[in-house]
Amino acid sequence: MSKPRILCLHGGRSNNDITAIQTQGLQISARVECIFMHAPHTLKHGYPGLDLFSDGPWYTWADSSKSLSDQEDQWDASLKYMAKFCKEHGPFDGVYGFSQGAAIVTNFSSPEIWKERFHMSCCPWKFAILACSG
């Protein structure tokens, strides 16, 4: 029997190297097939201290140092990027999102997004694991 497939999304100013460390620590990667997806927007620097664990590059779903209008545009582009990725690589049994990754998972999980906006027949995952999503 094949392992369940989990889409794994990093937080802002992070990358898939960091998410891989997190999923190993949570023992998720030992039980499922992790499919890592990085955010579409690149940054020069990661979250302070993450450079101890990864050389980058660094990504974000929306850059909080930008204007609110630019953040909204980046978030919109991130939703489009996620829809394209899910259509090409999904469906998934579940999704893991950390911090800003958890926020985009929550947003995308709404039928207004996956069904009405991106014309998907069903949500691309059956459950979500949201970490540090305050």
Coordinates of N, CA and C in Angstrom, one line a residue:
M1 N 0.8 -1.2 0.0 CA 0.0 0.0 0.0 C 0.9 1.2 0.0
S2 N 0.5 2.2 -0.8 CA 1.4 3.4 -0.9 C 1.1 4.3 0.3
K3 N 2.1 5.1 0.6 CA 2.0 6.1 1.7 C 1.0 7.2 1.3
P4 N 0.4 7.8 2.2 CA -0.4 9.0 1.9 C 0.5 10.1 1.4
R5 N 0.0 11.0 0.6 CA 0.7 12.1 0.0 C 0.3 13.4 0.7
I6 N 1.3 14.1 1.2 CA 1.1 15.3 2.0 C 1.8 16.5 1.3
L7 N 1.1 17.5 0.9 CA 1.7 18.7 0.4 C 2.3 19.5 1.6
C8 N 3.5 19.9 1.5 CA 4.2 20.6 2.6 C 4.6 22.0 2.2
L9 N 4.1 23.0 3.0 CA 4.4 24.4 2.7 C 5.1 25.1 3.8
H10 N 6.2 25.8 3.5 CA 7.0 26.5 4.4 C 6.3 27.9 4.8
G11 N 6.9 28.5 5.8 CA 6.4 29.8 6.3 C 7.1 30.9 5.4
G12 N 6.8 32.1 5.7 CA 7.4 33.3 5.0 C 8.8 33.4 5.4
R13 N 9.6 33.8 4.4 CA 11.1 34.0 4.5 C 11.8 32.7 4.9
S14 N 11.3 31.6 4.3 CA 11.8 30.3 4.6 C 12.0 29.5 3.2
N15 N 12.1 28.2 3.3 CA 12.2 27.4 2.1 C 12.0 25.9 2.5
N16 N 12.0 25.1 1.5 CA 11.7 23.6 1.6 C 12.7 22.9 2.5
D17 N 14.0 23.4 2.6 CA 14.9 22.8 3.5 C 14.4 22.8 4.9
I18 N 13.9 24.0 5.3 CA 13.4 24.2 6.7 C 12.2 23.3 6.9
T19 N 11.3 23.2 5.9 CA 10.1 22.4 6.0 C 10.4 20.9 6.2
A20 N 11.5 20.5 5.5 CA 11.9 19.1 5.6 C 12.4 18.8 7.0
I21 N 13.1 19.7 7.6 CA 13.6 19.6 9.0 C 12.4 19.5 9.9
Q22 N 11.4 20.4 9.7 CA 10.2 20.3 10.5 C 9.4 19.0 10.4
T23 N 9.2 18.6 9.2 CA 8.4 17.3 9.0 C 9.2 16.1 9.5
Q24 N 10.5 16.2 9.5 CA 11.3 15.1 10.1 C 11.1 15.1 11.6
G25 N 11.2 16.3 12.2 CA 11.0 16.5 13.7 C 9.7 16.0 14.1
L26 N 8.7 16.2 13.3 CA 7.3 15.8 13.7 C 7.0 14.4 13.3
Q27 N 8.0 13.7 12.7 CA 7.9 12.4 12.2 C 6.8 12.2 11.1
I28 N 6.5 13.3 10.4 CA 5.5 13.2 9.3 C 6.2 12.5 8.2
S29 N 7.4 12.9 7.8 CA 8.1 12.3 6.7 C 8.3 10.8 6.8
A30 N 8.3 10.3 8.0 CA 8.5 8.9 8.1 C 7.3 8.1 7.8
R31 N 6.1 8.8 7.8 CA 4.8 8.1 7.7 C 4.1 8.4 6.3
V32 N 4.5 9.4 5.7 CA 3.9 9.8 4.5 C 4.9 10.2 3.4
E33 N 4.4 10.4 2.2 CA 5.2 11.0 1.1 C 5.0 12.5 1.1
C34 N 6.1 13.2 1.4 CA 6.0 14.7 1.5 C 6.3 15.2 0.1
I35 N 5.4 16.1 -0.4 CA 5.6 16.8 -1.6 C 5.8 18.3 -1.2
F36 N 7.1 18.8 -1.4 CA 7.4 20.1 -0.9 C 7.2 21.1 -2.1
M37 N 6.6 22.2 -1.7 CA 6.3 23.3 -2.6 C 6.8 24.6 -2.0
H38 N 7.7 25.3 -2.7 CA 8.1 26.6 -2.2 C 7.2 27.7 -2.7
A39 N 7.1 28.8 -2.0 CA 6.3 30.0 -2.4 C 6.9 30.6 -3.7
P40 N 6.1 31.4 -4.4 CA 6.6 31.9 -5.7 C 7.5 33.2 -5.6
H41 N 7.5 33.8 -4.4 CA 8.2 35.1 -4.4 C 9.6 34.9 -3.6
T42 N 10.7 35.3 -4.3 CA 12.0 35.2 -3.7 C 12.4 36.4 -2.9
L43 N 13.2 36.1 -1.9 CA 13.7 37.2 -1.0 C 15.3 37.1 -0.9
K44 N 15.9 38.2 -0.6 CA 17.4 38.1 -0.4 C 17.8 37.4 0.9
H45 N 17.0 37.6 1.9 CA 17.3 37.0 3.2 C 16.2 36.2 3.8
G46 N 16.5 35.2 4.5 CA 15.5 34.4 5.2 C 15.2 34.9 6.6
Y47 N 14.3 34.3 7.3 CA 14.0 34.6 8.7 C 15.3 34.5 9.5
P48 N 15.6 35.4 10.4 CA 16.8 35.4 11.2 C 17.0 34.0 11.8
G49 N 18.2 33.5 11.6 CA 18.6 32.2 12.2 C 18.4 31.0 11.3
L50 N 17.6 31.1 10.3 CA 17.4 30.0 9.4 C 18.6 29.7 8.5
D51 N 19.4 30.7 8.4 CA 20.6 30.5 7.6 C 21.6 29.5 8.2
L52 N 21.4 29.2 9.5 CA 22.2 28.1 10.2 C 21.8 26.7 9.7
F53 N 20.6 26.6 9.1 CA 20.1 25.3 8.6 C 20.0 25.2 7.1
S54 N 20.1 26.3 6.4 CA 19.9 26.3 4.9 C 20.7 27.5 4.3
D55 N 21.2 27.2 3.1 CA 21.9 28.3 2.4 C 20.9 29.1 1.5
G56 N 19.6 28.8 1.6 CA 18.7 29.4 0.7 C 18.5 28.7 -0.6
P57 N 17.9 29.3 -1.6 CA 17.2 30.6 -1.6 C 16.0 30.7 -0.6
W58 N 15.5 31.9 -0.4 CA 14.4 32.1 0.5 C 13.2 32.6 -0.3
Y59 N 12.0 32.2 0.3 CA 10.8 32.5 -0.4 C 9.7 33.0 0.6
T60 N 8.7 33.6 0.0 CA 7.6 34.0 0.8 C 6.3 34.0 0.0
W61 N 5.2 33.8 0.7 CA 3.9 33.8 0.0 C 3.4 35.3 -0.2
A62 N 3.8 36.2 0.7 CA 3.6 37.6 0.5 C 4.6 38.3 1.4
D63 N 5.3 39.3 0.9 CA 6.4 39.9 1.6 C 5.8 41.0 2.5
S64 N 5.9 40.8 3.8 CA 5.3 41.8 4.8 C 6.1 43.1 4.8
S65 N 7.2 43.2 4.1 CA 7.9 44.5 4.1 C 7.4 45.4 3.0
K66 N 6.5 44.9 2.1 CA 6.0 45.6 1.0 C 4.7 46.3 1.5
S67 N 4.2 47.2 0.6 CA 2.9 47.9 0.9 C 1.8 46.9 0.9
L68 N 0.7 47.3 1.5 CA -0.5 46.4 1.6 C -1.0 46.0 0.2
S69 N -1.0 46.9 -0.7 CA -1.4 46.7 -2.0 C -0.5 45.6 -2.7
D70 N 0.8 45.8 -2.5 CA 1.8 44.8 -3.1 C 1.6 43.4 -2.4
Q71 N 1.4 43.4 -1.1 CA 1.2 42.2 -0.4 C -0.1 41.4 -1.0
E72 N -1.1 42.2 -1.2 CA -2.4 41.6 -1.7 C -2.1 41.0 -3.1
D73 N -1.3 41.7 -3.9 CA -1.0 41.3 -5.3 C -0.2 40.0 -5.2
Q74 N 0.8 40.0 -4.3 CA 1.6 38.8 -4.1 C 0.8 37.6 -3.6
W75 N -0.1 37.9 -2.6 CA -1.0 36.8 -2.1 C -1.8 36.2 -3.2
D76 N -2.4 37.1 -4.1 CA -3.2 36.6 -5.2 C -2.3 35.8 -6.1
A77 N -1.1 36.2 -6.4 CA -0.2 35.4 -7.3 C 0.1 34.1 -6.6
S78 N 0.3 34.1 -5.3 CA 0.6 32.8 -4.6 C -0.6 31.8 -4.7
L79 N -1.8 32.3 -4.6 CA -3.0 31.5 -4.7 C -3.0 30.9 -6.1
K80 N -2.8 31.7 -7.1 CA -2.7 31.2 -8.5 C -1.6 30.1 -8.7
Y81 N -0.5 30.4 -8.1 CA 0.7 29.4 -8.1 C 0.3 28.1 -7.5
M82 N -0.4 28.2 -6.3 CA -0.8 27.0 -5.6 C -1.9 26.2 -6.4
A83 N -2.8 26.9 -7.0 CA -3.8 26.2 -7.8 C -3.2 25.4 -9.0
K84 N -2.2 26.1 -9.7 CA -1.5 25.4 -10.8 C -0.7 24.2 -10.3
F85 N 0.0 24.4 -9.2 CA 0.7 23.3 -8.6 C -0.2 22.1 -8.2
C86 N -1.3 22.4 -7.6 CA -2.2 21.3 -7.2 C -2.9 20.6 -8.4
K87 N -3.2 21.4 -9.4 CA -3.7 20.8 -10.6 C -2.7 19.8 -11.3
E88 N -1.5 20.2 -11.2 CA -0.4 19.4 -11.9 C 0.1 18.3 -11.0
H89 N 0.1 18.4 -9.7 CA 0.7 17.4 -8.8 C -0.3 16.7 -7.9
G90 N -1.5 17.2 -7.8 CA -2.5 16.7 -6.8 C -3.3 15.6 -7.4
P91 N -4.3 15.1 -6.7 CA -4.7 15.6 -5.4 C -3.8 15.0 -4.3
F92 N -3.9 15.5 -3.1 CA -3.1 15.1 -2.0 C -4.1 14.6 -0.9
D93 N -3.5 13.7 -0.1 CA -4.3 13.2 1.0 C -4.5 14.3 2.1
G94 N -3.4 15.1 2.3 CA -3.4 16.2 3.2 C -2.4 17.2 2.9
V95 N -2.4 18.3 3.7 CA -1.5 19.4 3.5 C -0.9 19.8 4.9
Y96 N 0.4 20.1 4.9 CA 1.0 20.7 6.1 C 1.5 22.1 5.8
G97 N 1.0 23.0 6.6 CA 1.5 24.4 6.4 C 2.0 25.0 7.7
F98 N 3.2 25.7 7.6 CA 3.8 26.3 8.8 C 3.7 27.8 8.6
S99 N 3.1 28.5 9.6 CA 3.0 29.9 9.7 C 2.3 30.5 8.5
Q100 N 3.1 31.3 7.7 CA 2.4 31.9 6.5 C 1.9 30.8 5.5
G101 N 2.6 29.6 5.5 CA 2.1 28.5 4.7 C 0.8 28.0 5.3
A102 N 0.6 28.0 6.6 CA -0.7 27.6 7.2 C -1.8 28.6 6.8
A103 N -1.4 29.9 6.7 CA -2.4 30.9 6.3 C -2.9 30.7 4.9
I104 N -2.0 30.4 4.0 CA -2.4 30.2 2.6 C -3.2 28.9 2.4
V105 N -2.9 27.9 3.2 CA -3.7 26.7 3.3 C -5.1 27.0 3.7
T106 N -5.2 27.7 4.8 CA -6.6 28.1 5.3 C -7.3 28.9 4.2
N107 N -6.7 29.8 3.6 CA -7.4 30.6 2.5 C -7.8 29.7 1.4
F108 N -6.9 28.9 0.9 CA -7.1 28.1 -0.3 C -8.2 27.0 0.0
S109 N -8.3 26.6 1.3 CA -9.3 25.5 1.6 C -10.7 26.0 1.5
S110 N -11.0 27.3 1.4 CA -12.3 27.8 1.2 C -12.9 27.4 -0.1
P111 N -14.1 26.9 -0.2 CA -14.7 26.6 -1.6 C -14.7 27.8 -2.5
E112 N -14.8 29.0 -1.9 CA -14.8 30.2 -2.7 C -13.5 30.3 -3.5
I113 N -12.4 29.7 -3.0 CA -11.1 29.8 -3.7 C -11.0 28.6 -4.6
W114 N -10.9 27.4 -4.1 CA -10.6 26.2 -4.9 C -11.7 25.9 -5.9
K115 N -13.0 26.1 -5.5 CA -14.1 25.7 -6.4 C -14.5 26.9 -7.3
E116 N -14.9 28.0 -6.7 CA -15.4 29.1 -7.5 C -14.3 29.9 -8.3
R117 N -13.2 30.1 -7.7 CA -12.2 30.9 -8.4 C -11.3 30.1 -9.3
F118 N -10.9 28.8 -8.9 CA -10.0 28.1 -9.7 C -10.7 26.9 -10.4
H119 N -12.0 26.7 -10.2 CA -12.8 25.7 -10.9 C -12.3 24.3 -10.7
M120 N -11.9 24.0 -9.5 CA -11.5 22.6 -9.2 C -12.8 21.9 -8.7
S121 N -12.9 20.6 -9.0 CA -14.0 19.8 -8.6 C -14.1 19.5 -7.2
C122 N -12.9 19.5 -6.5 CA -12.9 19.2 -5.1 C -11.6 19.9 -4.5
C123 N -11.7 20.1 -3.2 CA -10.5 20.6 -2.5 C -9.3 19.6 -2.8
P124 N -8.1 20.1 -3.0 CA -7.0 19.2 -3.4 C -6.4 18.4 -2.2
W125 N -7.0 18.6 -1.0 CA -6.6 17.8 0.1 C -7.8 17.5 1.0
K126 N -7.7 16.4 1.8 CA -8.8 16.0 2.7 C -8.6 16.5 4.1
F127 N -7.4 16.8 4.5 CA -7.2 17.3 5.8 C -6.0 18.3 5.8
A128 N -5.9 19.1 6.8 CA -4.8 20.1 6.9 C -4.2 20.0 8.3
I129 N -2.8 20.1 8.4 CA -2.1 20.2 9.6 C -1.5 21.6 9.6
L130 N -2.0 22.4 10.5 CA -1.6 23.8 10.5 C -0.7 24.1 11.8
A131 N 0.6 24.5 11.5 CA 1.5 24.7 12.6 C 1.9 26.2 12.7
C132 N 1.9 26.7 14.0 CA 2.3 28.1 14.2 C 1.5 29.0 13.3
S133 N 0.2 28.9 13.3 CA -0.6 29.6 12.4 C -1.4 30.7 13.1
G134 N -0.9 31.2 14.2 CA -1.6 32.3 15.0 C -1.7 33.5 14.2

